[in-house]
XYZ file of C-alpha atoms in Angstrom:
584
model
C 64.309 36.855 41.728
C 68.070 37.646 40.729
C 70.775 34.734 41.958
C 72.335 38.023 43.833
C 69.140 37.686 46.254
C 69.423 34.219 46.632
C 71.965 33.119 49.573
C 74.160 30.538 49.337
C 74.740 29.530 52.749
C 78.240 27.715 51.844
C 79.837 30.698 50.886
C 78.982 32.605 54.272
C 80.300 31.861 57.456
C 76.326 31.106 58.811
C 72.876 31.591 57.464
C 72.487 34.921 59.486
C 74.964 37.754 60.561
C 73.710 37.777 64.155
C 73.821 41.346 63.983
C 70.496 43.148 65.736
C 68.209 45.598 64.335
C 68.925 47.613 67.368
C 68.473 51.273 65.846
C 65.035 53.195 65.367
C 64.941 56.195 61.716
C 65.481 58.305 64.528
C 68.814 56.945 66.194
C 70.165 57.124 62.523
C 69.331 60.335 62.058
C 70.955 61.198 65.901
C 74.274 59.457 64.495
C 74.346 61.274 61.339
C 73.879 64.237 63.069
C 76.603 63.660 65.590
C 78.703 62.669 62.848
C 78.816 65.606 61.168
C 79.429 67.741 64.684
C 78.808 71.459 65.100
C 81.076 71.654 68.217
C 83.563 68.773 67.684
C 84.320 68.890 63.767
C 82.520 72.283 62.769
C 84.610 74.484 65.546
C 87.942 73.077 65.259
C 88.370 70.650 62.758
C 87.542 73.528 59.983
C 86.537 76.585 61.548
C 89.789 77.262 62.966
C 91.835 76.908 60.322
C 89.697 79.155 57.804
C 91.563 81.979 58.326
C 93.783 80.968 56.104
C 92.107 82.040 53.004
C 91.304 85.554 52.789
C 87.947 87.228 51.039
C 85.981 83.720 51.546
C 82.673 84.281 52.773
C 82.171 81.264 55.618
C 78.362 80.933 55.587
C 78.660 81.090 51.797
C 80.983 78.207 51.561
C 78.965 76.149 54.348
C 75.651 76.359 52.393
C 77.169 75.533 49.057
C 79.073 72.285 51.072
C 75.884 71.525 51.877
C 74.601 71.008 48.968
C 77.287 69.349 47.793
C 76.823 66.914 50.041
C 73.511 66.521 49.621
C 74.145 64.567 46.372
C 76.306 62.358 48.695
C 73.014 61.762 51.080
C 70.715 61.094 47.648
C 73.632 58.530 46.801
C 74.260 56.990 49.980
C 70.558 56.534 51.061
C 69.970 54.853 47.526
C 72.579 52.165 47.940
C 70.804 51.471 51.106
C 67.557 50.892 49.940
C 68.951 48.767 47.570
C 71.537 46.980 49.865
C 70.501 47.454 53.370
C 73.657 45.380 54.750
C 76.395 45.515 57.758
C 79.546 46.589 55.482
C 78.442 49.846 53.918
C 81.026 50.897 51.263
C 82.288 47.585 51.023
C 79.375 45.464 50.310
C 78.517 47.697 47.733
C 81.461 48.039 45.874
C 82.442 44.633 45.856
C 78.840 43.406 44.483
C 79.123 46.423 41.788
C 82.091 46.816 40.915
C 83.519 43.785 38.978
C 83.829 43.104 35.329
C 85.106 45.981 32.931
C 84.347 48.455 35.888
C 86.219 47.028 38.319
C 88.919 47.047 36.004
C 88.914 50.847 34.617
C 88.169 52.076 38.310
C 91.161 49.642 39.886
C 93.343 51.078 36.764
C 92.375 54.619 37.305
C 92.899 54.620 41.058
C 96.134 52.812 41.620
C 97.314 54.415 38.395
C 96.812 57.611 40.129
C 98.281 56.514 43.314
C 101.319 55.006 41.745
C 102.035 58.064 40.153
C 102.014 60.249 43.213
C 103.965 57.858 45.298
C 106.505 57.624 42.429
C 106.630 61.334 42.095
C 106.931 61.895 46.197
C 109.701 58.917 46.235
C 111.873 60.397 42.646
C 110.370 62.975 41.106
C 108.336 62.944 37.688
C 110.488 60.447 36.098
C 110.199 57.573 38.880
C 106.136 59.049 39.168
C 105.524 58.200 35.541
C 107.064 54.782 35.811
C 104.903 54.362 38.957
C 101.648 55.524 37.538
C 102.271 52.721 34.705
C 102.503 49.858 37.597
C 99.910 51.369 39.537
C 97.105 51.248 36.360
C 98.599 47.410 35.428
C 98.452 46.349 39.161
C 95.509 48.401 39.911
C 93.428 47.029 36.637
C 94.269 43.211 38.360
C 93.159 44.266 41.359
C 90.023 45.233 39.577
C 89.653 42.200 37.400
C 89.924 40.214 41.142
C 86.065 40.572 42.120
C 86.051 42.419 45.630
C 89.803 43.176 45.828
C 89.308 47.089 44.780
C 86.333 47.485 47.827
C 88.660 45.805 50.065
C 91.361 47.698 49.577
C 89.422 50.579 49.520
C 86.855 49.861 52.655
C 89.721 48.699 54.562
C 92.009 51.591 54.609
C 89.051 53.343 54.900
C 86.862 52.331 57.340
C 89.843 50.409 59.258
C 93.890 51.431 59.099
C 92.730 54.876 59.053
C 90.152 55.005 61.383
C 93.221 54.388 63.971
C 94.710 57.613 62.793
C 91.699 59.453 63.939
C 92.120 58.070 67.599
C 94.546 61.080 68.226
C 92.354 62.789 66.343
C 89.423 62.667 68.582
C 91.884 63.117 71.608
C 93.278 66.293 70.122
C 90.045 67.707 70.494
C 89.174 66.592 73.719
C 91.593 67.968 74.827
C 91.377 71.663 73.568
C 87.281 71.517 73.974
C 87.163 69.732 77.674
C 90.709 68.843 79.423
C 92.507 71.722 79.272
C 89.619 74.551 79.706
C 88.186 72.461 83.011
C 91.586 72.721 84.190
C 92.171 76.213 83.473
C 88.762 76.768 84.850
C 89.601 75.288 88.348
C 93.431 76.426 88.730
C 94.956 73.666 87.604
C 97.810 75.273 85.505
C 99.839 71.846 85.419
C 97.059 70.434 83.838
C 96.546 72.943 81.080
C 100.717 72.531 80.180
C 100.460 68.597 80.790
C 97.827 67.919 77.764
C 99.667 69.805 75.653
C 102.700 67.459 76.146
C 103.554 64.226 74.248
C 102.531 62.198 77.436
C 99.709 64.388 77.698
C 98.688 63.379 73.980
C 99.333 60.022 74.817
C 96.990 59.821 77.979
C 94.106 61.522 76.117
C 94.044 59.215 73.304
C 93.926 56.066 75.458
C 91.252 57.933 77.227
C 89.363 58.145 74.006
C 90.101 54.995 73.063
C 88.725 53.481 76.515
C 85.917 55.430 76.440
C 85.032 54.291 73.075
C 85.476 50.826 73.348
C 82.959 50.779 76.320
C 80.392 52.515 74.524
C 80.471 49.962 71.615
C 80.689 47.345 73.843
C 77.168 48.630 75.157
C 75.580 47.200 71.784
C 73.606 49.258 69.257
C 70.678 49.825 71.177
C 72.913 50.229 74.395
C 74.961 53.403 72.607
C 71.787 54.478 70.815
C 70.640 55.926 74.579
C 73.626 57.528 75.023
C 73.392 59.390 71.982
C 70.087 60.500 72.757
C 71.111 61.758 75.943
C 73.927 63.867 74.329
C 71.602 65.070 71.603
C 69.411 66.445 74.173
C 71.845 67.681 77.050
C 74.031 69.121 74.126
C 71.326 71.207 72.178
C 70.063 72.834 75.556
C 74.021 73.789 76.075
C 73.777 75.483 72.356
C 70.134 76.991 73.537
C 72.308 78.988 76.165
C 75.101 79.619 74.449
C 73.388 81.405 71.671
C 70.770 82.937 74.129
C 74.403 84.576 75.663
C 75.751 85.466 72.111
C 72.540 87.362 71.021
C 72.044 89.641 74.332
C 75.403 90.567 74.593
C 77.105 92.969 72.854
C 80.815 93.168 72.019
C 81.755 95.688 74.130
C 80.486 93.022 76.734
C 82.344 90.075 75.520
C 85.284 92.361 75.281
C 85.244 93.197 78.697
C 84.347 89.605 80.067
C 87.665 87.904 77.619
C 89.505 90.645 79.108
C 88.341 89.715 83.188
C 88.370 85.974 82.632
C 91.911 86.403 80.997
C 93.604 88.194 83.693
C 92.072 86.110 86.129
C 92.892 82.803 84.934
C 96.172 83.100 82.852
C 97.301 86.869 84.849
C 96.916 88.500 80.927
C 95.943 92.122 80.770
C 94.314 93.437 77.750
C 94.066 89.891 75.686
C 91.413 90.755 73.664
C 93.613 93.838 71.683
C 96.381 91.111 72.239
C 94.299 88.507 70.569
C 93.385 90.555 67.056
C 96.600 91.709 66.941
C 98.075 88.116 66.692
C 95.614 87.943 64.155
C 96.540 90.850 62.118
C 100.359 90.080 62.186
C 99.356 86.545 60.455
C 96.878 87.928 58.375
C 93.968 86.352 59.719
C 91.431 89.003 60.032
C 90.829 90.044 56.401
C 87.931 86.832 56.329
C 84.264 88.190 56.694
C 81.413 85.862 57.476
C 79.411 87.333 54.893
C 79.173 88.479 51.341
C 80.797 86.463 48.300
C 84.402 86.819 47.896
C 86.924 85.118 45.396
C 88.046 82.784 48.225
C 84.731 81.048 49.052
C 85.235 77.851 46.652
C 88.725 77.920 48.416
C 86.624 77.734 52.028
C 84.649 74.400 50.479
C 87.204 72.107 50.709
C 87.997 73.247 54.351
C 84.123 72.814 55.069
C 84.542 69.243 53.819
C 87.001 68.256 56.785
C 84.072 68.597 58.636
C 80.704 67.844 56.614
C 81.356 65.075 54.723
C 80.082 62.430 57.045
C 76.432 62.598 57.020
C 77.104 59.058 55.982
C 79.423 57.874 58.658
C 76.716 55.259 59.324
C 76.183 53.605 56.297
C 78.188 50.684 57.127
C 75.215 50.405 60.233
C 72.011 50.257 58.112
C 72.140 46.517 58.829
C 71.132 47.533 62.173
C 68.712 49.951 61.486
C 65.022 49.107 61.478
C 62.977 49.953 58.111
C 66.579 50.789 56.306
C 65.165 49.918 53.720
C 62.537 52.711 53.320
C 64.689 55.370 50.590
C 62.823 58.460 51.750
C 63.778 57.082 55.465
C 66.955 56.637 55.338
C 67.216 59.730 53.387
C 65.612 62.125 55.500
C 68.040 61.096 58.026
C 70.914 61.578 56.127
C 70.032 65.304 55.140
C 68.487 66.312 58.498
C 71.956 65.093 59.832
C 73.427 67.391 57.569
C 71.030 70.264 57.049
C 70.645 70.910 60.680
C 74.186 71.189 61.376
C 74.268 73.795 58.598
C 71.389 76.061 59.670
C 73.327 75.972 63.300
C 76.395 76.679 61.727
C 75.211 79.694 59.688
C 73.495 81.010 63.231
C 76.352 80.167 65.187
C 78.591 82.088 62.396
C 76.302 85.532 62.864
C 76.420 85.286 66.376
C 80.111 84.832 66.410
C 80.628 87.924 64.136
C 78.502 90.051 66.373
C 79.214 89.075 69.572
C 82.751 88.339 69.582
C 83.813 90.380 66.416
C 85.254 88.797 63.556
C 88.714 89.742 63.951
C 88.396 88.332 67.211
C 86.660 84.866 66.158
C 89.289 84.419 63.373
C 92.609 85.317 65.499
C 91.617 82.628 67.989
C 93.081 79.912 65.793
C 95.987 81.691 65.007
C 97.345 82.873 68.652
C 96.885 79.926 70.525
C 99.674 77.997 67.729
C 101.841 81.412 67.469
C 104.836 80.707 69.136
C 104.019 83.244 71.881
C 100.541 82.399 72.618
C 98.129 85.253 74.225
C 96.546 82.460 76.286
C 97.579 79.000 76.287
C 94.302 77.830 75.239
C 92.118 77.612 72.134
C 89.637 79.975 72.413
C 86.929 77.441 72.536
C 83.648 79.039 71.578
C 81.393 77.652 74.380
C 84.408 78.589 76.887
C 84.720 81.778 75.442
C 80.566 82.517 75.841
C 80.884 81.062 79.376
C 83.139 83.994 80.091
C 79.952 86.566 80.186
C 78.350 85.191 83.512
C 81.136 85.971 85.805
C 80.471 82.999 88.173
C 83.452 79.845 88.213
C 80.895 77.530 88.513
C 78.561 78.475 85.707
C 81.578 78.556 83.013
C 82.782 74.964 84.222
C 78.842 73.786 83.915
C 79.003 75.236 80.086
C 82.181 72.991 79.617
C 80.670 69.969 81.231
C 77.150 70.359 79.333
C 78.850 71.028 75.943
C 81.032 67.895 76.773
C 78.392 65.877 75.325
C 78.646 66.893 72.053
C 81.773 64.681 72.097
C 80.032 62.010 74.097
C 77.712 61.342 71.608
C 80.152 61.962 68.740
C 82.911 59.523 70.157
C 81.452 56.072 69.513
C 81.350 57.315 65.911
C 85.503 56.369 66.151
C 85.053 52.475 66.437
C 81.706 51.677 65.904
C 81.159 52.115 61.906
C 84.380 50.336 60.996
C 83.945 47.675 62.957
C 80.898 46.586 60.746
C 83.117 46.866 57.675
C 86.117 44.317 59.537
C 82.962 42.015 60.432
C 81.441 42.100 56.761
C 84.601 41.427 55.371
C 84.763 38.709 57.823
C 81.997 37.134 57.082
C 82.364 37.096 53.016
C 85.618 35.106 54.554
C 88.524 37.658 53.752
C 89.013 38.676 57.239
C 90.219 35.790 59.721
C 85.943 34.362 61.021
C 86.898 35.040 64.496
C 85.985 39.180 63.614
C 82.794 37.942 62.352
C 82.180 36.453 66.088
C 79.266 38.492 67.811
C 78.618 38.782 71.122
C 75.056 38.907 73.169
C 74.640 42.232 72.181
C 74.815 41.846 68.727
C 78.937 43.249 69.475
C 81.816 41.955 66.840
C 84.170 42.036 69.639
C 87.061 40.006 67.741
C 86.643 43.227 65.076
C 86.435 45.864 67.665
C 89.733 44.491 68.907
C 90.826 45.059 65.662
C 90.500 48.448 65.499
C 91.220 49.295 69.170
C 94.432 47.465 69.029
C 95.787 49.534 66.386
C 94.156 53.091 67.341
C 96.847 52.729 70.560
C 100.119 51.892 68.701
C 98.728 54.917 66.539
C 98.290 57.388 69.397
C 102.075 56.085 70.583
C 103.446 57.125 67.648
C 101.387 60.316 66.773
C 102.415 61.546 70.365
C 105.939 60.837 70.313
C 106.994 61.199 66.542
C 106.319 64.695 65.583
C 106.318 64.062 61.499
C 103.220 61.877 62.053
C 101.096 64.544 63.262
C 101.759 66.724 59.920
C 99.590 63.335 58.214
C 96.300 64.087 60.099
C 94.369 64.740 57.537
C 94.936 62.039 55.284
C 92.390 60.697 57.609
C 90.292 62.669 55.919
C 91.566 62.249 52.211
C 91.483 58.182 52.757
C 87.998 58.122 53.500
C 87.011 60.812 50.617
C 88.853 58.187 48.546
C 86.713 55.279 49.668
C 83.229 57.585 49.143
C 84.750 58.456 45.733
C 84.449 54.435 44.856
C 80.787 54.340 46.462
C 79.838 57.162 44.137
C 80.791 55.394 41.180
C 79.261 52.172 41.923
C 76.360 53.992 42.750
C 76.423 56.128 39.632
C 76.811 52.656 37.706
C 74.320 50.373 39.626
C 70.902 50.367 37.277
C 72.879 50.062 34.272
C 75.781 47.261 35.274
C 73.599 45.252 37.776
C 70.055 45.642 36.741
C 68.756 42.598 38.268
C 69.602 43.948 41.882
C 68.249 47.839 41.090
C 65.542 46.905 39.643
C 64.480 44.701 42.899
C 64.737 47.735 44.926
C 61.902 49.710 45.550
C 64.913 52.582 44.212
C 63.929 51.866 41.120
C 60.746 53.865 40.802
C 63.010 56.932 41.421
C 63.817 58.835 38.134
C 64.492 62.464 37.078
C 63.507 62.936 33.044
C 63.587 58.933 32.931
C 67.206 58.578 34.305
C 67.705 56.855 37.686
C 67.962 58.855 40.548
C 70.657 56.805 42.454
C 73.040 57.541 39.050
C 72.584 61.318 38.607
C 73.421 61.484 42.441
C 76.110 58.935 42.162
C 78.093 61.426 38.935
C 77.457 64.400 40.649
C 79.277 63.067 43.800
C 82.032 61.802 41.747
C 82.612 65.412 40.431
C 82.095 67.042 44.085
C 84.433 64.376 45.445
C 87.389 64.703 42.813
C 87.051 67.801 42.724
C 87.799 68.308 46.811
C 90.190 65.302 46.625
C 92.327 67.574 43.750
C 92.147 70.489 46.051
C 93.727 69.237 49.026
C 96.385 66.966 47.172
C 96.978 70.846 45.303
C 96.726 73.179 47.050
C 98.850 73.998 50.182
C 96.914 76.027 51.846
C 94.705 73.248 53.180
C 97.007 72.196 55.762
C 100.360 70.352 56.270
C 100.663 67.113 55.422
C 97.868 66.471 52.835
C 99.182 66.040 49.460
C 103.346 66.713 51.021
C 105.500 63.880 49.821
C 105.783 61.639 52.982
C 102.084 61.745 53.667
C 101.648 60.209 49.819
C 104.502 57.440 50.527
C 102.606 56.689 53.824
C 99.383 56.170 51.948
C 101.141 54.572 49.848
C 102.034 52.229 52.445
C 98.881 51.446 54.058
C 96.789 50.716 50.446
C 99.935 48.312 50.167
C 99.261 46.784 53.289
C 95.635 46.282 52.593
C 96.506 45.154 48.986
C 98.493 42.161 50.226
C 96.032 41.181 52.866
C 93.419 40.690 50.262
C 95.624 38.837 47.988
C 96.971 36.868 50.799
C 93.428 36.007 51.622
C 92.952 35.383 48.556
C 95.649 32.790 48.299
C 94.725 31.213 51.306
C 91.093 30.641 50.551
C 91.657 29.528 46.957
C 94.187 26.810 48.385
C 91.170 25.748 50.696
C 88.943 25.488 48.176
C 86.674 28.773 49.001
C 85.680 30.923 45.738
C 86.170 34.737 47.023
C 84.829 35.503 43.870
C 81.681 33.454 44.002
C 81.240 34.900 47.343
C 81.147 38.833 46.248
C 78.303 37.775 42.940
C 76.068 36.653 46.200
C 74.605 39.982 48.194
C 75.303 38.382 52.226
C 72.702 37.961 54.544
C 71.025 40.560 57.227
């Protein structure tokens, strides 16, 4: 057996995580699922925005995502087999990549980084100077075994993870707050959440929320996802039941009813397309295969590029390390969401029109608004039983789509703040568990930032144009997964070839690595496009959003070499510690 497999209980805090194997195949699969959400991501986080790329076909671009991130699923469910541990992206890529790896990648990435922060800070001149002390800096960071996963995991999986807080709230918000209370007269409500205080309030409600479903413990949350799986696929049964027995001339009519009625606006579904048209947002068709689909992917991949959020959980999970398992989890999570995007799409396009569907987005942040809501899709579909109490039953039932999406904010990262705790570069109190198997030390950790977060993304307007970084950061940190993956048979044999991965091989070259360089493509490639290209959203790739990543790899750069400092001067090897694979 390799010296990787052998523990060396001096290096770890204790002899066993006290972590519990709380989660069934099938509670993985529910997470992965939720991860990846229809309603919550699917709707708004990318639908909306679509129409800004014209002759894109939608279900085109959704399919091919899909299998785009199926390579991430083949890659991801590999590493587990081999490495079944609490710490996901971390553990991995601090056991794999070291040596002249760790190097090149450290080089490459900080290299890169450097360069864009120089260029965002003074232009190409200061950006060429800064791409030279990023890939000197960067290659150190390397050479220091488990500083690049670190810095990686922990911007990651931890200092961004608070930017998502107003994240989640934002949609809250549009999909729940502000349609109950148009839905029973409360018009003060409706203009309150769309204020800063109303921000404010809606992340902390998140964030409470949240915390007390993690608190619950794994097997504690795992009900509540069930629950939400359940209650929320019988509210998509009736909402697509709706969609295909209606016609448009019926939605038409009910828009135009529930419109006057709630907001006093005659005529809003003309009024709607219109908007539309004068943005040019109604030239995108659902179907067919225009120029603008591979435009459409990267928009897609704001949304489906978590079928892995729960990789740092696998730990947890009982029989993780079963490949075929794990992996049929991982693409059920994903290829499930897809077939009920596709139907949802086709339903959309015939029930509500497409000019309709794809104005939606673009009225409601016009700055004179047909109705001061997002059209919200199960809101909208509520509209054709005339009956109050029906269309606030819709909003309720589809509420648990977020319900059983929410815990998704906390609970991941806090495994990667207690595995770096454990290997000793986190303070040991956020490797404390409670009863429940809870790191409550490390969910402090992230709750405690996620507020100061939501303060400032409320009340600072140029913060909210850096939302999706959140997204970028974490396609960063899968981008270093996918190349340890890609490299694991061939740098650390001993481990893979322990692994019952091993006997999986296409034309006699490992699985785990063809999935592993096919992400890395997929992944660079998206990660290109949305530092590139403008139409993706403001923000991503604009110079202040690269200075502020810039700022929080710094931050995590210095707490791992302050750790490092401090351990070294108490005699504790972090090195030593990342050659030794920790304990379940």
């Amino acid at each position: 057996m390799s010296s990787l497999n052998r523990e060396t209980p001096s290096l770890f805090l204790r002899n066993a995580t006290g972590l519990v194997k709380g989660w069934s195949g099938f509670d993985a699969f529910t997470y992965s699922f939720m991860s990846v959400n229809l309603v919550t991501l699917g709707m708004y986080f990318s639908f909306l925005y679509v129409s800004s790329a014209a002759d894109g076909s939608m279900i085109s671009s959704i399919v091919l995502s899909g299998v785009a991130v199926t390579f991430l699923c083949v890659a991801y469910a590999g590493l587990i087999a081999v490495m079944p541990r609490a710490g996901g992206d971390y553990v991995w890529q601090s056991r794999v990549l070291d040596g002249i790896p760790g190097i090149v990648s450290g080089a490459v990435m900080v290299g890169v980084g450097g360069y864009l922060v120089g260029t965002a800070i003074g232009g190409s001149s200061l950006g060429l100077i800064g791409g030279i002390v990023g890939i000197i800096g960067g290659g150190a960071l390397g050479y220091l075994k488990g500083a690049l996963a670190f810095v990686l995991a922990a911007t990651g999986w931890w200092f961004i993870l608070a930017q998502w807080a107003p994240i989640y709230g934002s949609i809250l918000r549009v999909e729940f707050l502000q349609p109950l209370a148009a839905l029973i007269g409360w018009s003060g409500g409706v203009s309150f959440f769309s204020t800063a205080n109303g921000s404010f309030v809606t992340s902390l409600i998140v964030i409470a929320l949240t915390t007390a479903l993690v608190s619950l413990g794994m097997a504690g949350y795992a009900r509540i996802q069930r629950w939400s799986l359940w209650i929320g696929l019988v509210g998509l049964a009736i909402m697509f039941i709706l969609m295909l027995v209606s016609s448009q001339t019926d939605f038409q009519n009910a828009f135009d009813r529930a419109s006057s009625s709630l907001f006093g606006v005659s005529g809003a579904y003309n009024a709607v397309v219109a908007a539309g048209a004068a943005n040019g947002n109604t030239s995108l068709m659902p179907f067919g295969i225009g120029s603008g689909t591979l435009t459409l992917i990267p928009f897609m991949m704001f949304w489906i590029l978590y079928p892995n959020w729960g990789a740092t959980l696998y730990g947890e999970v009982r029989g993780s390390g079963d490949f075929k398992k794990v992996l049929r989890g991982m693409l059920g999570g994903t290829w499930v969401t897809v077939i009920l995007a596709v139907v949802f799409l086709a339903l959309a396009a015939k029930t509500f029109g497409w000019a309709f569907y794809s104005s939606t987005g673009a009225q409601v942040y016009s700055a004179t608004p047909v109705i001061p809501i997002w059209g919200y899709p199960p809101l909208l579909v509520s509209f054709l039983v005339d009956n109050r109490i029906f269309q606030i039953g819709m909003v309720v039932i589809f509420g648990a789509w977020f319900l059983g999406w929410s815990g998704t904010l906390f609970l991941s990262s806090t495994r990667m703040i207690f595995a770096a705790a454990f290997d000793r570069v986190l303070p040991e109190a956020a490797a404390r568990v409670s009863d429940r198997g809870v790191p409550t030390v490390a969910l402090a950790l992230i709750m405690v930032p996620s507020i100061i977060v939501s303060a400032i993304y409320a009340y600072w307007t140029p913060f909210v144009q850096w939302t999706l970084d959140a997204s970028l950061v974490i396609a960063v940190m899968f981008f270093g997964t996918a190349i340890a993956a890609t490299i694991l048979p061939w740098w650390k044999p001993k481990i893979y070839e322990n692994s019952a991965m091993a006997r999986y091989k296409l034309a006699g070259i490992p699985l785990i690595s063809i999935a592993g360089f096919l992400t890395v493509l997929v992944l660079g490639w998206t990660i290109y496009q949305w530092l590139e290209n403008s139409i993706y959203g403001i923000g991503v790739g604009t110079p202040s959003s690269i200075i502020y990543l810039g700022v929080l790899y710094g931050m995590a750069i210095v707490v791992y070499v302050a750790a490092w400092l401090y351990r070294r001067s108490h005699g504790v090897d972090l090195s030593a510690i990342h050659s030794e694979i920790p304990s379940e």
